[in-house]
Coordinates of N, CA and C in Angstrom, one line a residue:
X1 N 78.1 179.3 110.5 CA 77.4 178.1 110.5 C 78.2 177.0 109.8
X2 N 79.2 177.2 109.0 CA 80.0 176.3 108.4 C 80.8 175.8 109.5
X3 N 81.6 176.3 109.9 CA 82.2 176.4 111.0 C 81.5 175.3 111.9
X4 N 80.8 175.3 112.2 CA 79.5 174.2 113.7 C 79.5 173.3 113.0
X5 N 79.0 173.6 111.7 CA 78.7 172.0 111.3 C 80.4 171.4 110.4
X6 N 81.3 171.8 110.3 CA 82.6 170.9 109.9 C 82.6 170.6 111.0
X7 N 82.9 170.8 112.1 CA 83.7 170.8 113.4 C 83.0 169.7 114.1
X8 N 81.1 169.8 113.6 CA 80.7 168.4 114.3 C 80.8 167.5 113.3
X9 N 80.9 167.7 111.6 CA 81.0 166.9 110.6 C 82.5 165.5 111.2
X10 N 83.8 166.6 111.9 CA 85.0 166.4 112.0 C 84.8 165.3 113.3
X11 N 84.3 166.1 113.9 CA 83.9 164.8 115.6 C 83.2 163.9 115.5
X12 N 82.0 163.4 114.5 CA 81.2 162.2 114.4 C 82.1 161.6 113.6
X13 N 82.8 161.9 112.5 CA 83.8 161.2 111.6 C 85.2 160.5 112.6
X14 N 85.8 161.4 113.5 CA 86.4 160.8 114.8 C 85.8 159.5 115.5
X15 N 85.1 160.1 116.3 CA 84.3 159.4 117.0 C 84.2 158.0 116.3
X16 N 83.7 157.8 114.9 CA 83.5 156.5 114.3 C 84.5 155.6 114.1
X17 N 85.2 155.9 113.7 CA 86.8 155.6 113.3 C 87.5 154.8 114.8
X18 N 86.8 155.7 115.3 CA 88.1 155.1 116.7 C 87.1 154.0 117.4
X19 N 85.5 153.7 117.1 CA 84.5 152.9 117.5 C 84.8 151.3 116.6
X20 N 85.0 152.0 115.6 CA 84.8 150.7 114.5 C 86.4 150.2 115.2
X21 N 87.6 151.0 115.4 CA 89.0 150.7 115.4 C 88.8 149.4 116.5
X22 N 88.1 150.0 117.9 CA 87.9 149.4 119.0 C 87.3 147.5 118.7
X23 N 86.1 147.9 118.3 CA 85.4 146.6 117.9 C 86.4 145.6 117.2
X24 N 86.9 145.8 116.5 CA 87.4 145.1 115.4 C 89.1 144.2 116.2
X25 N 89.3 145.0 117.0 CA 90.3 145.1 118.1 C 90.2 144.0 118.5
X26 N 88.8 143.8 119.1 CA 88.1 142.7 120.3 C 88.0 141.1 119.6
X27 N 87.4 141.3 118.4 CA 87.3 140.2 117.4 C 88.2 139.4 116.9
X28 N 89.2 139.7 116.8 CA 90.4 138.9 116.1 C 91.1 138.4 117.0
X29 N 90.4 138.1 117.7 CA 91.5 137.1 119.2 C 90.9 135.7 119.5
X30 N 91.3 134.6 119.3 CA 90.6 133.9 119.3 C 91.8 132.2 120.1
X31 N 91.4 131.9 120.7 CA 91.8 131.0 121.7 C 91.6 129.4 121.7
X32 N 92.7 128.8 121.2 CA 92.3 127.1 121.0 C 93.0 126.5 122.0
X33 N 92.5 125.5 123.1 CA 93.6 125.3 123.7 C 93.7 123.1 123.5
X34 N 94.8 122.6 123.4 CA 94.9 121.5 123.1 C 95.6 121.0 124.3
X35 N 95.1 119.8 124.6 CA 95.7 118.9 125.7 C 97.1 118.7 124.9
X36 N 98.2 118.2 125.5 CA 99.4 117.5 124.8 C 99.7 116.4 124.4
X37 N 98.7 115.5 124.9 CA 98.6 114.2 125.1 C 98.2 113.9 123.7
X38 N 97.0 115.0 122.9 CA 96.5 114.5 121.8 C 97.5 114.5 120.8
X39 N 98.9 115.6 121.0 CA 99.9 115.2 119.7 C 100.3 114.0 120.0
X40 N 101.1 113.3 121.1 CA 101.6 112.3 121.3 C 100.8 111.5 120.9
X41 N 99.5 110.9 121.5 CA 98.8 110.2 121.0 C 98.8 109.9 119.7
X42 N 98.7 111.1 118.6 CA 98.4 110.7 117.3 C 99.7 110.3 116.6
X43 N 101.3 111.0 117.6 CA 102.3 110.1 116.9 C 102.2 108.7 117.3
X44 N 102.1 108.1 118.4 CA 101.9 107.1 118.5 C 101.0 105.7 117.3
X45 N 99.6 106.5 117.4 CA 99.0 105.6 116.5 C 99.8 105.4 114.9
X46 N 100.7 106.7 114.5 CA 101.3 106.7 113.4 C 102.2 105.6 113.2
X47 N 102.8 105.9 114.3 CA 104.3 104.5 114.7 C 103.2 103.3 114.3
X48 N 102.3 102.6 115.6 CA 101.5 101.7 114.8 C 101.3 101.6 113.7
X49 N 100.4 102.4 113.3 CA 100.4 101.9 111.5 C 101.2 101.3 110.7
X50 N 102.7 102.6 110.9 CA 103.9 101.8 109.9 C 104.2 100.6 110.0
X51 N 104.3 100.4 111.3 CA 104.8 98.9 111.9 C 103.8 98.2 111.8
X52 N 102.7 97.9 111.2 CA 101.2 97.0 111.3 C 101.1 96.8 112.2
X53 N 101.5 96.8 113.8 CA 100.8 96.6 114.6 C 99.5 96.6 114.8
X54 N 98.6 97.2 114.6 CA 97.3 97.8 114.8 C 97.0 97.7 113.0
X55 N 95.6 97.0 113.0 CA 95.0 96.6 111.9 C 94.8 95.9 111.2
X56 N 95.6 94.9 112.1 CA 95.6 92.9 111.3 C 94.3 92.9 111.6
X57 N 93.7 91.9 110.6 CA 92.2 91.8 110.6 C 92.2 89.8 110.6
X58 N 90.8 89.4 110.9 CA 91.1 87.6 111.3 C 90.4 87.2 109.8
X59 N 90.7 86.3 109.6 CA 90.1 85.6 108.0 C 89.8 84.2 108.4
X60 N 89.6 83.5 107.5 CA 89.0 82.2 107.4 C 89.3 81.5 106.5
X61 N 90.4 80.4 106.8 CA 90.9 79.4 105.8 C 90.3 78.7 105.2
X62 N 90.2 78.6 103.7 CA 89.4 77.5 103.4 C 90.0 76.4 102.8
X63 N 91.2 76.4 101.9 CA 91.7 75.5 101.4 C 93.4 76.0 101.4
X64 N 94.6 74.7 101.2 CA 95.5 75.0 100.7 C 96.2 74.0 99.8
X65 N 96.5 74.5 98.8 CA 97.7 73.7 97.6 C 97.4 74.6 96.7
X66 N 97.6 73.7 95.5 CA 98.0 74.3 94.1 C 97.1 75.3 93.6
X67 N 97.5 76.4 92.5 CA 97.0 77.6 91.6 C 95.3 77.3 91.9
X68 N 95.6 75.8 91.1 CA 94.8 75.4 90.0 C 93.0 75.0 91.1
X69 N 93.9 74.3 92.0 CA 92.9 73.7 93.2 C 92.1 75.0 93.6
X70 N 93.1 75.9 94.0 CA 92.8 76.8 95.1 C 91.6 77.7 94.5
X71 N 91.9 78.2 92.7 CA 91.1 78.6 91.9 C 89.4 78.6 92.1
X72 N 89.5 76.8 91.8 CA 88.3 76.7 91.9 C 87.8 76.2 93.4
X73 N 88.2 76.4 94.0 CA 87.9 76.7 95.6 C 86.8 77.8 95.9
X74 N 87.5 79.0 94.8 CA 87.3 80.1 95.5 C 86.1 80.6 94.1
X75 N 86.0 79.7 93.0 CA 84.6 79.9 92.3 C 83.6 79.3 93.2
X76 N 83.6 78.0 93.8 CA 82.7 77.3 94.3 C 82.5 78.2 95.7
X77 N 83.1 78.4 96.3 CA 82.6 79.3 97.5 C 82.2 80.5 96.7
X78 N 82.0 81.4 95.7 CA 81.9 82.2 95.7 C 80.4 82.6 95.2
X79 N 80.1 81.2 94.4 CA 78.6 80.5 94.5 C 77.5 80.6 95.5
X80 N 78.4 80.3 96.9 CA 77.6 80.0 97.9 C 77.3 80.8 98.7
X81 N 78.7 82.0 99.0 CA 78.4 83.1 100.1 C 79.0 84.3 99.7
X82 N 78.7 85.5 100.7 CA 79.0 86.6 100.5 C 79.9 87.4 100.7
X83 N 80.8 86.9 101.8 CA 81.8 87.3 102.7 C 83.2 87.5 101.2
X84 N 83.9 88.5 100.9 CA 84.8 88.5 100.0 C 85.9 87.6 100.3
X85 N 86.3 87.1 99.1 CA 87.6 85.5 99.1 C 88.8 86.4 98.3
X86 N 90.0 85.7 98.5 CA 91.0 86.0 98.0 C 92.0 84.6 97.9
X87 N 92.9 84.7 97.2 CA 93.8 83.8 97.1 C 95.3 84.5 97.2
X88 N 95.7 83.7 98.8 CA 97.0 84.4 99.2 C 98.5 83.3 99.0
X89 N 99.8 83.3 98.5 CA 100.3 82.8 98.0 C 101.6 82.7 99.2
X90 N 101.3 81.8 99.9 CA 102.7 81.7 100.9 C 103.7 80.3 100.6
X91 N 104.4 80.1 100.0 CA 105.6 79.3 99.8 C 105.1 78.0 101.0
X92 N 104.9 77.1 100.0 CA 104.6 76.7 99.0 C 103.0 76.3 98.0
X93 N 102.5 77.1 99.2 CA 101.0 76.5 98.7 C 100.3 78.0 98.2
X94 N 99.2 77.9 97.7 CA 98.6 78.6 97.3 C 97.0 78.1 98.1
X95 N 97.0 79.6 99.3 CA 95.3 79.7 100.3 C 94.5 80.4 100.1
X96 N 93.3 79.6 100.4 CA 92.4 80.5 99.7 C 91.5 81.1 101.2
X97 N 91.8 82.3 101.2 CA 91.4 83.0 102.5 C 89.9 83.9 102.2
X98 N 89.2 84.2 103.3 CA 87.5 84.3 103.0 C 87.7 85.4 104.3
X99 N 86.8 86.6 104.0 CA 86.7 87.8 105.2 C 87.6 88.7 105.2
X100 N 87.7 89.6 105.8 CA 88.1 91.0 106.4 C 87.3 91.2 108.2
X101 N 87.3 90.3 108.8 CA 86.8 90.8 110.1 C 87.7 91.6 111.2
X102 N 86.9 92.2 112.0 CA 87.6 93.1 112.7 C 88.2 92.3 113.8
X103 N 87.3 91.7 114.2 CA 87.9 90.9 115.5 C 87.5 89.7 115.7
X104 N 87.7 88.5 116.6 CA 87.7 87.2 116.6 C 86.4 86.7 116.6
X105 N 85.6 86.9 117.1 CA 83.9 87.0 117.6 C 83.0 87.0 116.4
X106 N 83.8 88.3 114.9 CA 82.6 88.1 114.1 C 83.3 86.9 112.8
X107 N 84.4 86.5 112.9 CA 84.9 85.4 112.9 C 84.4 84.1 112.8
X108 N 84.2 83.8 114.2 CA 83.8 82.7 115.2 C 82.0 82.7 114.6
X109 N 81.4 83.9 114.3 CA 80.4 83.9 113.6 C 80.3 83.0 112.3
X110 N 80.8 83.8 111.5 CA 81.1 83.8 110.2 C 81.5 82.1 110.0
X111 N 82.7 81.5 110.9 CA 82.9 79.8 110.7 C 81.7 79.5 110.8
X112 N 81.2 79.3 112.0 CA 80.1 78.3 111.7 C 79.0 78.1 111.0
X113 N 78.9 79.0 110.3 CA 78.4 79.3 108.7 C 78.8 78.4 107.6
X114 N 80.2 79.0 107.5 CA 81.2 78.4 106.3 C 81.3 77.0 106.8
X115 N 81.2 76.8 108.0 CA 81.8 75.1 108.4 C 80.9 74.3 107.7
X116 N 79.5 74.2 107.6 CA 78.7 73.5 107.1 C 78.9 72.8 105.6
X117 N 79.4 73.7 105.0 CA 79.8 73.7 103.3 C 81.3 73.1 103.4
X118 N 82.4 73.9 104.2 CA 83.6 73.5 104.4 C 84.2 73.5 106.0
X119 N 84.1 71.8 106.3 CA 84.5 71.4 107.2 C 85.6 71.7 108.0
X120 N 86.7 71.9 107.1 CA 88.1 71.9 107.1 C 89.0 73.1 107.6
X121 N 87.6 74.6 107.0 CA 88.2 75.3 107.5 C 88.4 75.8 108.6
X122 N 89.0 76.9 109.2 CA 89.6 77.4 110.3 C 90.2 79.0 110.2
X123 N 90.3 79.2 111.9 CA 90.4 81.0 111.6 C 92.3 80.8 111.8
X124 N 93.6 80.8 111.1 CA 94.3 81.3 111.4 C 94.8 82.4 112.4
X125 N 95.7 82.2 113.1 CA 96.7 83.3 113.8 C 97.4 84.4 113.3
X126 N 96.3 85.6 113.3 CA 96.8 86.6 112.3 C 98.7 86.9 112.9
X127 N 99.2 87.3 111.9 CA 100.8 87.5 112.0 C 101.0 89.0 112.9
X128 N 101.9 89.2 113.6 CA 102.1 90.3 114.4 C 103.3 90.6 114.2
X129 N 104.0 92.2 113.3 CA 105.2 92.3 113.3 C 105.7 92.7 114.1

């Protein structure tokens, strides 16, 4: 009786080994397939970036001359609205620029807002390198 039961002890212990071996076989295969286009693509957009091509955003002029002017330009607008101001420094004047928009439209919004308070301003020709 030892004998029957090793020998089936021996065969179910077989049997399992080479079941589990199978399964496990099947699972670890796994398949991704990518267009080519999407590498090129993403070098592409990369090139853009470095070069700024892609990303200039449109602003709103409000004033330009001295430190001192442009300062309080950008207290007194800062009084009145919400849109974020900065003070940008191009030889020889010191401008005091208003926004971050994406594109010309929320812009063209945004002036005739600002125009009421300041007449004068205007959306500049973003720079393209």
């Amino acid at each position: 009786m030892n004998i029957l039961s090793f020998r089936n002890l021996m065969l179910g212990t077989f049997l399992s080994f080479t079941g589990v071996a199978s399964c496990q076989e099947d699972s670890a295969k796994i398949n991704i397939s990518e267009d080519e286009m999407i590498a090129e693509l993403i070098q592409t957009k990369v090139k853009l970036q470095k070069s700024h091509n892609i990303g200039d955003r449109f602003v709103i002029q409000l004033f330009s001359g001295s430190n001192g002017e442009a300062s309080e330009e950008i207290k007194d607008y800062e009084s009145l609205y919400d849109y974020p101001a900065r003070i940008k420094y191009e030889a020889p004047n010191y401008k005091v620029w208003v926004g971050n928009f994406r594109n010309r439209l929320e812009a063209d919004r945004a002036l005739l807002v600002i125009k009421e308070t300041y007449p004068s301003a205007f959306i500049p020709k973003p720079k393209r390198k």
